[in-house]
GROMACS .gro file of C-alpha atoms in nm:
model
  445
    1UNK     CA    1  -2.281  -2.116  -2.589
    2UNK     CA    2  -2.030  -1.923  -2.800
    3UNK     CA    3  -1.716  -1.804  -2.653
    4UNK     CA    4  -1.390  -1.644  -2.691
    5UNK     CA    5  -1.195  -1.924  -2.889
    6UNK     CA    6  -0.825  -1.937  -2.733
    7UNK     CA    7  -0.485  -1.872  -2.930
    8UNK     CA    8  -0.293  -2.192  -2.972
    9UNK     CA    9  -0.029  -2.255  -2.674
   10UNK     CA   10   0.250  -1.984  -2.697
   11UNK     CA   11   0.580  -2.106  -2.878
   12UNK     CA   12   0.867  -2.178  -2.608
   13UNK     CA   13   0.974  -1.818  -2.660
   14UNK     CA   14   0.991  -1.583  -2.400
   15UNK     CA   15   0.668  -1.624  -2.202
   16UNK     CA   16   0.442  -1.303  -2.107
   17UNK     CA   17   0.528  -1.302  -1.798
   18UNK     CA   18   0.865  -1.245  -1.824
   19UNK     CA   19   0.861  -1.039  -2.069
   20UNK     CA   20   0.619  -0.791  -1.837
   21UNK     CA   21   0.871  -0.816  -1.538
   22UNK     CA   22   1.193  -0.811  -1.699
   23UNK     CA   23   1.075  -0.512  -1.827
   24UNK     CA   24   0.968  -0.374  -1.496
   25UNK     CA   25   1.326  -0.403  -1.375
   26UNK     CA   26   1.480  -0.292  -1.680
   27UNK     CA   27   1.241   0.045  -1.620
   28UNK     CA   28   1.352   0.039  -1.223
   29UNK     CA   29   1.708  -0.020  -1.361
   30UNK     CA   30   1.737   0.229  -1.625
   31UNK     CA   31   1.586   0.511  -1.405
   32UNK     CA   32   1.781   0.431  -1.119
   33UNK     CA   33   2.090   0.495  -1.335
   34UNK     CA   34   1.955   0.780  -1.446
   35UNK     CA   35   1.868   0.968  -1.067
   36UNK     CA   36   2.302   0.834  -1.012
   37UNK     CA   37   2.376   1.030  -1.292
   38UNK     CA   38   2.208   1.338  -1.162
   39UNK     CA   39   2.257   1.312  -0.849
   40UNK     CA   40   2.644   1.332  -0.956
   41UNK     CA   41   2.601   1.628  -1.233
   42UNK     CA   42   2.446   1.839  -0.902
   43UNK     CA   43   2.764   1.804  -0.747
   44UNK     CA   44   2.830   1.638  -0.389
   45UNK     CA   45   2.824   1.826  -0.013
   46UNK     CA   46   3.141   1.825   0.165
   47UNK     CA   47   2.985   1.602   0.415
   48UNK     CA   48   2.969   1.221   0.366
   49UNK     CA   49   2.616   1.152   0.574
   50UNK     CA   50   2.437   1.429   0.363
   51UNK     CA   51   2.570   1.331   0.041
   52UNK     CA   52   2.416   0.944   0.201
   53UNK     CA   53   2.133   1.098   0.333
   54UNK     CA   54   2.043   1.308  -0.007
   55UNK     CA   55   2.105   0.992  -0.244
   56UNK     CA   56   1.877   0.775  -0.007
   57UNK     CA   57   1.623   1.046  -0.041
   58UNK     CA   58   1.604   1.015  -0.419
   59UNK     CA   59   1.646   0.660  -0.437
   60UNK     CA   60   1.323   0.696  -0.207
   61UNK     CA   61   1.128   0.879  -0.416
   62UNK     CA   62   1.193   0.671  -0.699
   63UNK     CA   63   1.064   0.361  -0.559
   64UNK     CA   64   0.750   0.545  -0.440
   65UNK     CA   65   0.692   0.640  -0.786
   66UNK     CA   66   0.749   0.306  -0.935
   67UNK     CA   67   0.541   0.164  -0.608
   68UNK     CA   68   0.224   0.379  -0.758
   69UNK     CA   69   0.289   0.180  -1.082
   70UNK     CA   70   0.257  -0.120  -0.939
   71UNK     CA   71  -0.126  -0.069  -0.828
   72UNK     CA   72  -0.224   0.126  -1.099
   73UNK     CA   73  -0.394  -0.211  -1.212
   74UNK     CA   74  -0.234  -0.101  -1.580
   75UNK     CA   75  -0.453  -0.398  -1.807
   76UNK     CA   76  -0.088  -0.492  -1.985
   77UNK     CA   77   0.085  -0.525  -1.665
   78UNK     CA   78  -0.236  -0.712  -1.501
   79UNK     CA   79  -0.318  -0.912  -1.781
   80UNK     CA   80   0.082  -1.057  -1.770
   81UNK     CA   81   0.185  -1.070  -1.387
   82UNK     CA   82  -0.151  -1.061  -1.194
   83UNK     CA   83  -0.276  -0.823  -0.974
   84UNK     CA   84  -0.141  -1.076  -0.644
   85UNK     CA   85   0.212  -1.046  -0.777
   86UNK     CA   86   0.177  -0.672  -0.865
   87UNK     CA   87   0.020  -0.633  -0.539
   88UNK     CA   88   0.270  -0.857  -0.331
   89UNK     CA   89   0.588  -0.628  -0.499
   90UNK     CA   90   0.352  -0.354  -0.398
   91UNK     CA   91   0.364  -0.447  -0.046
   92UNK     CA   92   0.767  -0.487  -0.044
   93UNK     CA   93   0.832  -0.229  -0.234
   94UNK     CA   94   0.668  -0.009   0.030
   95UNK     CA   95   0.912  -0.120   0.303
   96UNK     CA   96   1.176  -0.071   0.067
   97UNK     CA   97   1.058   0.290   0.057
   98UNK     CA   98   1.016   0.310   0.408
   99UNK     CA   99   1.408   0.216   0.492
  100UNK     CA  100   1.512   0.447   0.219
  101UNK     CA  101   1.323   0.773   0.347
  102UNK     CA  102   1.406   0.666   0.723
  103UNK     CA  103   1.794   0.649   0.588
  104UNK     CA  104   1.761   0.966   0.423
  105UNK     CA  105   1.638   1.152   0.753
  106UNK     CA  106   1.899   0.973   0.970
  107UNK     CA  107   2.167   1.048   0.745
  108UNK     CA  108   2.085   1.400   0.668
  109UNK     CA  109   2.006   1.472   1.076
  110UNK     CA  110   2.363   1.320   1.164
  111UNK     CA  111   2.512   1.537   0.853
  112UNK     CA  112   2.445   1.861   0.897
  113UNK     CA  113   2.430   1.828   1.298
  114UNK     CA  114   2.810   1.740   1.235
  115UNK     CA  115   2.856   2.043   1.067
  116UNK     CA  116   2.672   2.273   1.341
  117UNK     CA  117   2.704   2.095   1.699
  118UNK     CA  118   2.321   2.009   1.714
  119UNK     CA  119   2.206   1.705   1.846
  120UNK     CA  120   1.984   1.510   1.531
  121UNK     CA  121   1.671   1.559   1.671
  122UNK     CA  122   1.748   1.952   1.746
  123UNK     CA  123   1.887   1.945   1.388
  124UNK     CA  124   1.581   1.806   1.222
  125UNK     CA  125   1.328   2.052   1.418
  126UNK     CA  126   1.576   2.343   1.343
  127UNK     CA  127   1.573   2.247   0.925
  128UNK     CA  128   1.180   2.233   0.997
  129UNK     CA  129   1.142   2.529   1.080
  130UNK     CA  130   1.378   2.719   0.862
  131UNK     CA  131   1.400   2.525   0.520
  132UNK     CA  132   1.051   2.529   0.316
  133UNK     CA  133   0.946   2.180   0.226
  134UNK     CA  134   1.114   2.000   0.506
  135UNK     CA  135   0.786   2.054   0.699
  136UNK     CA  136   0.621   1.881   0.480
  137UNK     CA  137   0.852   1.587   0.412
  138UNK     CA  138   0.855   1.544   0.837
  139UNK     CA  139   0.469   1.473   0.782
  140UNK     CA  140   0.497   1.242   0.459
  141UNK     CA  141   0.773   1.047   0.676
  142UNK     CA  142   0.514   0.982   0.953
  143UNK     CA  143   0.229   0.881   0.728
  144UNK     CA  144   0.444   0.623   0.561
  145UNK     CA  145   0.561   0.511   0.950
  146UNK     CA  146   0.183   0.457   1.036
  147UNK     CA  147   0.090   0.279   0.677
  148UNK     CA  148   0.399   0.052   0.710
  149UNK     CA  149   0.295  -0.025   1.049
  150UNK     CA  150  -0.086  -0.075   0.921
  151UNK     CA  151   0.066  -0.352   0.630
  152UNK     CA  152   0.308  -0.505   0.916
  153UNK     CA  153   0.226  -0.933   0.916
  154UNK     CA  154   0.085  -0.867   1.299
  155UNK     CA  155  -0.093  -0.582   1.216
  156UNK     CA  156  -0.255  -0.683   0.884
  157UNK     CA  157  -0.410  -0.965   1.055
  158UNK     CA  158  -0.590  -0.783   1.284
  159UNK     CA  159  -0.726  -0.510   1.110
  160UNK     CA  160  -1.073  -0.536   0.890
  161UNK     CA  161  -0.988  -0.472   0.518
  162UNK     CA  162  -1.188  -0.177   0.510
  163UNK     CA  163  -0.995  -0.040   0.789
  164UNK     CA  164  -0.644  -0.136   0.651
  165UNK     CA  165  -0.757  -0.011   0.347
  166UNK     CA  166  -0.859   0.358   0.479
  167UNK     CA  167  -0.548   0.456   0.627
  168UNK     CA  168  -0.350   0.275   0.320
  169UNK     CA  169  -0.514   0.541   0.128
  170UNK     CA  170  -0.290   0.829   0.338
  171UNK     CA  171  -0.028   0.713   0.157
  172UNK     CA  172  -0.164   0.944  -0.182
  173UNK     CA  173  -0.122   1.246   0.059
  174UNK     CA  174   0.245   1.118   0.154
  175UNK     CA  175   0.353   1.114  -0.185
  176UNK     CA  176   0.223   1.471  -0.300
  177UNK     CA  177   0.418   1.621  -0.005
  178UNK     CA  178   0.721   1.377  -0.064
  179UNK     CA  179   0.684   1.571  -0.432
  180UNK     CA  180   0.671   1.892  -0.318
  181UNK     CA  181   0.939   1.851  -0.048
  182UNK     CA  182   1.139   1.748  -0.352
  183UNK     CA  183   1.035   2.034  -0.544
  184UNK     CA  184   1.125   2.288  -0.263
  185UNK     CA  185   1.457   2.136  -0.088
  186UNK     CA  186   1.588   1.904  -0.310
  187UNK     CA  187   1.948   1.985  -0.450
  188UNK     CA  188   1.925   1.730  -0.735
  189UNK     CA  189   1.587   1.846  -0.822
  190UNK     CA  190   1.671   2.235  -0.870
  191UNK     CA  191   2.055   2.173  -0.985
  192UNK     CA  192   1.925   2.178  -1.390
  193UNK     CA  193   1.635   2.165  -1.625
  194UNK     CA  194   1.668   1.836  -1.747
  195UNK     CA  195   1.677   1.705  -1.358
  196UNK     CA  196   1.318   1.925  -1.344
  197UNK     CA  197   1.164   1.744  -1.624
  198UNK     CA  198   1.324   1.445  -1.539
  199UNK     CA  199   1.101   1.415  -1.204
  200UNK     CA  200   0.808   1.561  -1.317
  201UNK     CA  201   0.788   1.337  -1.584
  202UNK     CA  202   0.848   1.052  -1.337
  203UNK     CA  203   0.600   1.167  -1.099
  204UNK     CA  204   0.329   1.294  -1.383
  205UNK     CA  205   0.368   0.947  -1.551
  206UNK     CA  206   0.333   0.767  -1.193
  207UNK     CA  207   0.022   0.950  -1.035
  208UNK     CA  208  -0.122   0.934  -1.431
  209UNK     CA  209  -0.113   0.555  -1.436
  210UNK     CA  210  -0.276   0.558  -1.095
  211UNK     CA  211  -0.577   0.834  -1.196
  212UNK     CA  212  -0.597   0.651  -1.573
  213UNK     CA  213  -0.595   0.269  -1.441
  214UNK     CA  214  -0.808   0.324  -1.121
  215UNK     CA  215  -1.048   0.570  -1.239
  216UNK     CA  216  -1.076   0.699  -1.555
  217UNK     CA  217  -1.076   0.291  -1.742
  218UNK     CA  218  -1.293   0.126  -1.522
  219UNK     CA  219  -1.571   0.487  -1.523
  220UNK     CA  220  -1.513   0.489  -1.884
  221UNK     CA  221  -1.608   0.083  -1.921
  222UNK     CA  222  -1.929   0.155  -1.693
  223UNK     CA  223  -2.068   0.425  -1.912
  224UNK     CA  224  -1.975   0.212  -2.188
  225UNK     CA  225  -2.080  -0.104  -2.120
  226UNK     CA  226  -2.389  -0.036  -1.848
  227UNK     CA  227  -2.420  -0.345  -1.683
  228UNK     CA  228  -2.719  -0.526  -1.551
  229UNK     CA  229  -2.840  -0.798  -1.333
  230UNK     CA  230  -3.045  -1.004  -1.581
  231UNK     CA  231  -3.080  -1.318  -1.359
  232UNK     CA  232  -3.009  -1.439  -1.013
  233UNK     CA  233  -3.021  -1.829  -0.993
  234UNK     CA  234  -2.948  -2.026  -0.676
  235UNK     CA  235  -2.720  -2.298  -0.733
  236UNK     CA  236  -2.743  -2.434  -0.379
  237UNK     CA  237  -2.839  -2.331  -0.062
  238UNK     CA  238  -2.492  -2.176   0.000
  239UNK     CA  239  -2.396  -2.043  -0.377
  240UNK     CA  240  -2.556  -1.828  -0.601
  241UNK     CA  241  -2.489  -1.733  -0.982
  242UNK     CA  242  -2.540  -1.360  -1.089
  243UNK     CA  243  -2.552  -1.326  -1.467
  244UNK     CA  244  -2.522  -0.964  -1.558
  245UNK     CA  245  -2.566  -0.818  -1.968
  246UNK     CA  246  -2.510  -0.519  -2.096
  247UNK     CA  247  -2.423  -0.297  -2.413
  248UNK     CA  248  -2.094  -0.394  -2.660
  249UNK     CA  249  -1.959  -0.722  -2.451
  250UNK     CA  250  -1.813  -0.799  -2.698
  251UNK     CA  251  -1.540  -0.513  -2.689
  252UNK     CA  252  -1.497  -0.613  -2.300
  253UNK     CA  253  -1.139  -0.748  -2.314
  254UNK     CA  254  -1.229  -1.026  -2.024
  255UNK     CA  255  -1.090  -1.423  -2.054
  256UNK     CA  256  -1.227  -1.709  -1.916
  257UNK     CA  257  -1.010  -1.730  -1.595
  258UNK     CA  258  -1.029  -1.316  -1.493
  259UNK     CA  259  -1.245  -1.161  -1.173
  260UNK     CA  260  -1.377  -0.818  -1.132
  261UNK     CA  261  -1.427  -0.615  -0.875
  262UNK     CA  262  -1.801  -0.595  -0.863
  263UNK     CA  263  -2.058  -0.359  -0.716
  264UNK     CA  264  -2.431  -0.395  -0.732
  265UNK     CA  265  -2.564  -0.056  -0.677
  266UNK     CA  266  -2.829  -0.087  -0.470
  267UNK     CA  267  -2.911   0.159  -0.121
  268UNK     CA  268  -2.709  -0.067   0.119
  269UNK     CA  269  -2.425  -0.209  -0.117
  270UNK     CA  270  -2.314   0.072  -0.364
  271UNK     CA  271  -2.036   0.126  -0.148
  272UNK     CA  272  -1.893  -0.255  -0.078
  273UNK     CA  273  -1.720  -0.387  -0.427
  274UNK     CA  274  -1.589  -0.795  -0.413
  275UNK     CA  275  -1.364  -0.943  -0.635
  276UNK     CA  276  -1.569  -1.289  -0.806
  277UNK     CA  277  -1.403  -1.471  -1.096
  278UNK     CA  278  -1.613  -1.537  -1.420
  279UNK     CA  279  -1.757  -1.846  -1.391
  280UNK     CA  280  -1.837  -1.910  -1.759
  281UNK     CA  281  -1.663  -1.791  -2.020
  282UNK     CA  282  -1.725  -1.431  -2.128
  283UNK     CA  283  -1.971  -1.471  -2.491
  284UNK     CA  284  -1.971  -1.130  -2.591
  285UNK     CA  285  -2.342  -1.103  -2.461
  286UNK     CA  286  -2.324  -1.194  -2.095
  287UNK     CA  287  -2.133  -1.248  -1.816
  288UNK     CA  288  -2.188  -1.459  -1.508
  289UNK     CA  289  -1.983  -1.521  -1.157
  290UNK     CA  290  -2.113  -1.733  -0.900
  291UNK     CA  291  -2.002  -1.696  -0.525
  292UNK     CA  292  -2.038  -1.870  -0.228
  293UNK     CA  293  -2.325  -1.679   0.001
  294UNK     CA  294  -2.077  -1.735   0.310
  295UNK     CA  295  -2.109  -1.345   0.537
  296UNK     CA  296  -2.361  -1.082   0.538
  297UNK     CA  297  -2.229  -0.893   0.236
  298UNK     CA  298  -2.227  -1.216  -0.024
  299UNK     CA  299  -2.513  -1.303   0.132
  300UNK     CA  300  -2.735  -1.005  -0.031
  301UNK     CA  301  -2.618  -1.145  -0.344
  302UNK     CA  302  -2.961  -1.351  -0.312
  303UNK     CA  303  -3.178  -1.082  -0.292
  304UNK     CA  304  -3.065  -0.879  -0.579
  305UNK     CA  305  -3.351  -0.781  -0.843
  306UNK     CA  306  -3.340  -0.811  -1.201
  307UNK     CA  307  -3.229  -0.480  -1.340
  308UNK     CA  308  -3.019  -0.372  -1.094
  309UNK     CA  309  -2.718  -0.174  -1.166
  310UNK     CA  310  -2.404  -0.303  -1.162
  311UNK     CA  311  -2.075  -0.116  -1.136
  312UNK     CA  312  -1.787  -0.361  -1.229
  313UNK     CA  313  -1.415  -0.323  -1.227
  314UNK     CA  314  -1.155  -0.482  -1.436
  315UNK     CA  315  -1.153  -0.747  -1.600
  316UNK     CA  316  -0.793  -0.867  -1.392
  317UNK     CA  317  -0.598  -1.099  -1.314
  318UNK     CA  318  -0.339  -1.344  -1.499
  319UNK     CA  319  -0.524  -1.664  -1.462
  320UNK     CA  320  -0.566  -1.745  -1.836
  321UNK     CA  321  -0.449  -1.919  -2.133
  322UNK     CA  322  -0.285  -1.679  -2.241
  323UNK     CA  323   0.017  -1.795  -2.009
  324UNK     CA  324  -0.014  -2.208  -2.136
  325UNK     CA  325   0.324  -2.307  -2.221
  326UNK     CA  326   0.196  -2.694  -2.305
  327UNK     CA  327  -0.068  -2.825  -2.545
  328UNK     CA  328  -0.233  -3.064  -2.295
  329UNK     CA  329  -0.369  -2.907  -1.916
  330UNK     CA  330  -0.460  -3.031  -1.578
  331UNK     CA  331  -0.726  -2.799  -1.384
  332UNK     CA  332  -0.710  -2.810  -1.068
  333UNK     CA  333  -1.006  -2.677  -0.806
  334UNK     CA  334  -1.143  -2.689  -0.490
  335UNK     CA  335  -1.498  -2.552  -0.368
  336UNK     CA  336  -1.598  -2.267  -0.489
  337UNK     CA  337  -1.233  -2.191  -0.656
  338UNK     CA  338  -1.403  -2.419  -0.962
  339UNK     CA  339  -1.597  -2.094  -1.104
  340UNK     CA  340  -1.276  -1.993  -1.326
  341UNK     CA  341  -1.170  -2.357  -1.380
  342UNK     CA  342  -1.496  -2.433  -1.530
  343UNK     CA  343  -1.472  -2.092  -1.709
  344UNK     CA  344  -1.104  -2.190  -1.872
  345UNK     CA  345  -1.227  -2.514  -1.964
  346UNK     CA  346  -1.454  -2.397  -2.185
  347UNK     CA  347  -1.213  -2.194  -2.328
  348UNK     CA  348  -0.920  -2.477  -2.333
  349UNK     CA  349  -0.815  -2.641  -2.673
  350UNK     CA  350  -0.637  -2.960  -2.625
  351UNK     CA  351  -0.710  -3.235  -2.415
  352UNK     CA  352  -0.741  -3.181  -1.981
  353UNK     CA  353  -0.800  -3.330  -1.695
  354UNK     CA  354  -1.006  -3.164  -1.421
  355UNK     CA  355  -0.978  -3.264  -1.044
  356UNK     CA  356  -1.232  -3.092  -0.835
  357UNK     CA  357  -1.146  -3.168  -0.421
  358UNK     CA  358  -1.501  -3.130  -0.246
  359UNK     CA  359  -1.540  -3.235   0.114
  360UNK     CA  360  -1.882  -3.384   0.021
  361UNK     CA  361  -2.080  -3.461  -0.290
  362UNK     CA  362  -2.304  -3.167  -0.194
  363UNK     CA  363  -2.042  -2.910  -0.194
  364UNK     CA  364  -1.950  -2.974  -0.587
  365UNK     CA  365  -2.113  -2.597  -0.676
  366UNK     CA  366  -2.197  -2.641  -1.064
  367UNK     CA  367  -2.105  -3.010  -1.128
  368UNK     CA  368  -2.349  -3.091  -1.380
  369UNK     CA  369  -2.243  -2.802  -1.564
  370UNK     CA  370  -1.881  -2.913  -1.519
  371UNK     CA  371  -1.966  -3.279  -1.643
  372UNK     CA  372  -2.174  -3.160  -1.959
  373UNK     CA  373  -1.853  -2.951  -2.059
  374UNK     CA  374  -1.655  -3.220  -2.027
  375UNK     CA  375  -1.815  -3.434  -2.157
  376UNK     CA  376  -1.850  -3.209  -2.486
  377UNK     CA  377  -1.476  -3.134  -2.467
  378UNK     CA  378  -1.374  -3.456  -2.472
  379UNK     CA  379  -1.220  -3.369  -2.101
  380UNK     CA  380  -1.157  -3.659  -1.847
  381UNK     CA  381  -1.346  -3.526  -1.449
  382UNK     CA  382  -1.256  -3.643  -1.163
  383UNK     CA  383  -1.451  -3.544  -0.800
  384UNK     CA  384  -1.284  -3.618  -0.527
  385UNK     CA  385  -1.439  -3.585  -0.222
  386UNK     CA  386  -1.389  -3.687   0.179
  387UNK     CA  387  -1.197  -3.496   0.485
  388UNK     CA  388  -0.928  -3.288   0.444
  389UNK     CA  389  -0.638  -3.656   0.599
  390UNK     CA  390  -0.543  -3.785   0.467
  391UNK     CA  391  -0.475  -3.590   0.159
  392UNK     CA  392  -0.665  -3.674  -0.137
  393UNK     CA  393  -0.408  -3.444  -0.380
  394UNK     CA  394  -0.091  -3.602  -0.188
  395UNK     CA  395   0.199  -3.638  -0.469
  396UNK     CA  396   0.071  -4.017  -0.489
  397UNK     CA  397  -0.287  -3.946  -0.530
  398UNK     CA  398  -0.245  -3.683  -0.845
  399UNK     CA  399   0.019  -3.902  -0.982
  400UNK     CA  400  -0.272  -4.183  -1.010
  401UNK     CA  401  -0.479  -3.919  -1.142
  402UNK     CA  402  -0.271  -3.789  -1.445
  403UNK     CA  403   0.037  -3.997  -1.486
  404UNK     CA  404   0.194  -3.730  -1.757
  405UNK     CA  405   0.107  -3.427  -1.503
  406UNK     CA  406   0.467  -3.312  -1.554
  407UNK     CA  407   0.397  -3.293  -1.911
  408UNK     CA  408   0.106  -3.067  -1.874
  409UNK     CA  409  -0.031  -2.705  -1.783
  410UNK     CA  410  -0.119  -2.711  -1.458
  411UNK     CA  411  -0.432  -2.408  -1.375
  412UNK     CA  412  -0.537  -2.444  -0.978
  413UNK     CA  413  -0.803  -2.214  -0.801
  414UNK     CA  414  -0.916  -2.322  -0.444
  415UNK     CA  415  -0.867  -2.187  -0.083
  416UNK     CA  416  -0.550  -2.125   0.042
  417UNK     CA  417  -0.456  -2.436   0.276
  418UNK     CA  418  -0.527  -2.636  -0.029
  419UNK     CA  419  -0.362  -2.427  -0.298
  420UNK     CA  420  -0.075  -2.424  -0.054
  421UNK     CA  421  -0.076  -2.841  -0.039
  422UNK     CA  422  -0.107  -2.884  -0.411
  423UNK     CA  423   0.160  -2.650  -0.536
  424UNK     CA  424   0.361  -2.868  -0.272
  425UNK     CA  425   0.274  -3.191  -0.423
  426UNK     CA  426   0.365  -3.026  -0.818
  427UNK     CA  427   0.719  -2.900  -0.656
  428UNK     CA  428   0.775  -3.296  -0.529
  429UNK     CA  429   0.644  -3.425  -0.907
  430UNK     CA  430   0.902  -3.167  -1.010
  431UNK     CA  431   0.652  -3.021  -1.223
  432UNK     CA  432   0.825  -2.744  -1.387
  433UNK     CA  433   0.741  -2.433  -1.194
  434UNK     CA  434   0.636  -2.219  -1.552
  435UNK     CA  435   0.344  -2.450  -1.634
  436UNK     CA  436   0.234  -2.434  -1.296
  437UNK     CA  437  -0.032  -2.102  -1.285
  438UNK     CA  438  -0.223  -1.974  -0.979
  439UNK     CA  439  -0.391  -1.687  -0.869
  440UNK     CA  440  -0.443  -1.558  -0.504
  441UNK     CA  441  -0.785  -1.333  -0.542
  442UNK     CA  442  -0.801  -1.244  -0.176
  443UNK     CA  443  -0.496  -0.973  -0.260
  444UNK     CA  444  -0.759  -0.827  -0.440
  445UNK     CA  445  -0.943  -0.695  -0.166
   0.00000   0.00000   0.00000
């Protein structure tokens, strides 16, 4: 198999990743200075709350805007942070919003009921009905109440994806009357030109990487690319391997590592998309995940004919070698987290050491594949197997494994309560937390 030959490890320079979010907070920084400084030109109200409540307000809108950025799934941001991290800052950056815009409404209810003996809630219904766009910003402020209280820890876990998921998506109509609020009431906004174009370039840019990362990239890579099943092969009696072709794979920027967000447009799954790592790595021809047939949606993965259409999102994620700070790698994996491990070691240059954690034999989905590429890559395998205590990757156990571990790149892919024991058995190795990579896929839907 021919495939996507990896750069040497990166110099110990400044690493992608940092580069990608120290320049997200330089961007956050720079603008924030920029909404101080014209918040300051438009001059301030004679009343301390509003001139609180009004700065609030646009620090508000800022973050919203540069909360749109961070799931725009933008391939240089992606390809650098991840879409888990993106979407993690996503999620905070959200109840940073929320604080901001309920600050702003306090603050500006208290203000201006100072000024003309209303109580705050008589306040806010009398600007309501008097001052345009405040109407609107009442309903954006209770949309973003209901989605905060949708993404809340309690709530999240109770709630089906796709039903999280639907009422996340009120959050686009929030932010178009949060803009034209702005447009309508907002002192800052209408105080000179250069505040005007400041905004609407903010909020053009924002809803444009949103439109161009979420829809116009991945409708422009279907028509492009037009991706077919070409094979379904059962692995086991649990896991099944789709490989999927299609026209000029070879300009398909995916790396071993990545997932997609597929969809296999057929009458009663066109509408359900899952996110499934590459499991080898991408040729330039064809491209193949394999997942674990474990609920009623993955399990129609089994039935799928040849020839079927296949809609596919991405490539994402960060998981790749194009974050290796070291010359030498460990790969870590457990069940069916091995499908980009064994894609990354056949992209890997320099010698590694895999550790696959199965409960049985049985369970170790494409081991003979694993073994051949090892075996070829000069690659030392280890399968380790039994129940979950004791721990098999205690601090003890992977120090027997690969003595120099600390020396190494360390790439693990499993299910959480073992992700979650491993990366605590690297901190007490003190391996050194920049050659330690990960990737939480279930943030991706």
């Amino acid at each position: 198999m021919t495939t996507v030959q990896s750069p040497p490890a990166p110099p110990t320079g400044l690493r992608p990743r940092v580069v990608a979010r120290t320049g997200l907070y330089a961007v956050l920084a720079a603008n924030a200075a920029v909404v101080a400084w014209f918040f300051a030109q438009a001059g301030f109200a004679s009343n301390a709350l509003i001139v609180l409540g009004r700065l609030a307000g646009l620090y508000g809108a800022l973050l919203m805007a540069f909360q749109l950025l961070l799931v725009a799934r933008l391939p240089w941001l992606d390809r650098r942070i991840g879409m888990d991290r993106l979407t993690s800052w996503h999620r905070w950056t959200g109840f940073g919003v929320l604080w901001t815009l309920l600050a702003h409404v306090v603050f500006i209810a208290f203000g201006y009921a100072d000024s003309s003996g209303m109580d705050p809630v008589s306040q806010v219904v009398d600007l309501a009905e008097t001052v345009e766009g405040v109407l609107r910003a009442v309903v954006a402020l209770a949309i973003i109440l209901v989605v905060g209280a949708a993404s809340a820890r309690y709530a999240r876990r109770r709630l089906a994806y796709e039903t999280w998921h639907f009422i996340h998506l009120y959050t686009y109509v929030a932010v178009v009357l949060a803009f034209t609020h702005q447009v309508a009431a907002g002192t800052t906004f209408t105080a000179s030109s250069a505040a005007r174009t400041y905004w609407y370039t903010v909020w053009g840019l924002a809803l444009g990487a949103v439109v161009v990362g979420r829809a116009v990239l991945p409708l422009w890579r279907n028509r492009r690319h037009r991706l077919r099943v070409s094979a379904v092969v059962l692995e086991s009696d649990t896991v099944v391997s789709i490989h999927i072709t299609g026209r000029d794979l070879d300009r398909l920027p995916a790396r071993a590592g990545q997932f997609f967000l597929w969809r296999f447009l057929t009458k009663d799954r066109w509408w359900q998309a899952n996110p499934f790592s590459l499991s080898a790595a991408p040729d330039g021809r064809s491209l193949r995940l394999t997942a674990k047939t474990a609920g009623d949606g993955t399990a129609a993965l089994r039935r799928l004919k040849v020839g079927t259409r296949v809609f596919a999102e991405g490539p994402y994620g960060a998981f790749t070698a194009l974050h290796r700070t070291r010359s030498e790698s460990v790969l870590i994996a457990g069940g069916v987290g091995v499908t980009p491990i064994r894609a990354l070691l056949e992209e890997l240059h320099g010698h590694a050491v895999v550790v696959y954690r199965v409960a049985t034999d049985r369970d170790a989905v494409l081991y003979d594949e694993l073994r051949e590429l090892a075996r070829v890559k000069g690659a030392e395998l280890h399968l380790v197997t039994g129940p979950v205590s004791p721990d098999k990757l205690a601090p003890a156990e992977l120090a027997r494994l690969v003595p120099d571990i600390a020396d190494r790149d360390v790439f693990l892919c499993g299910p959480p309560p073992m992700m979650n024991a491993v990366l605590a058995s690297l901190r007490a190795l003190e391996v050194p937390g920049p050659q330690i990579h990960f990737e939480r896929f279930s943030l991706a839907g």
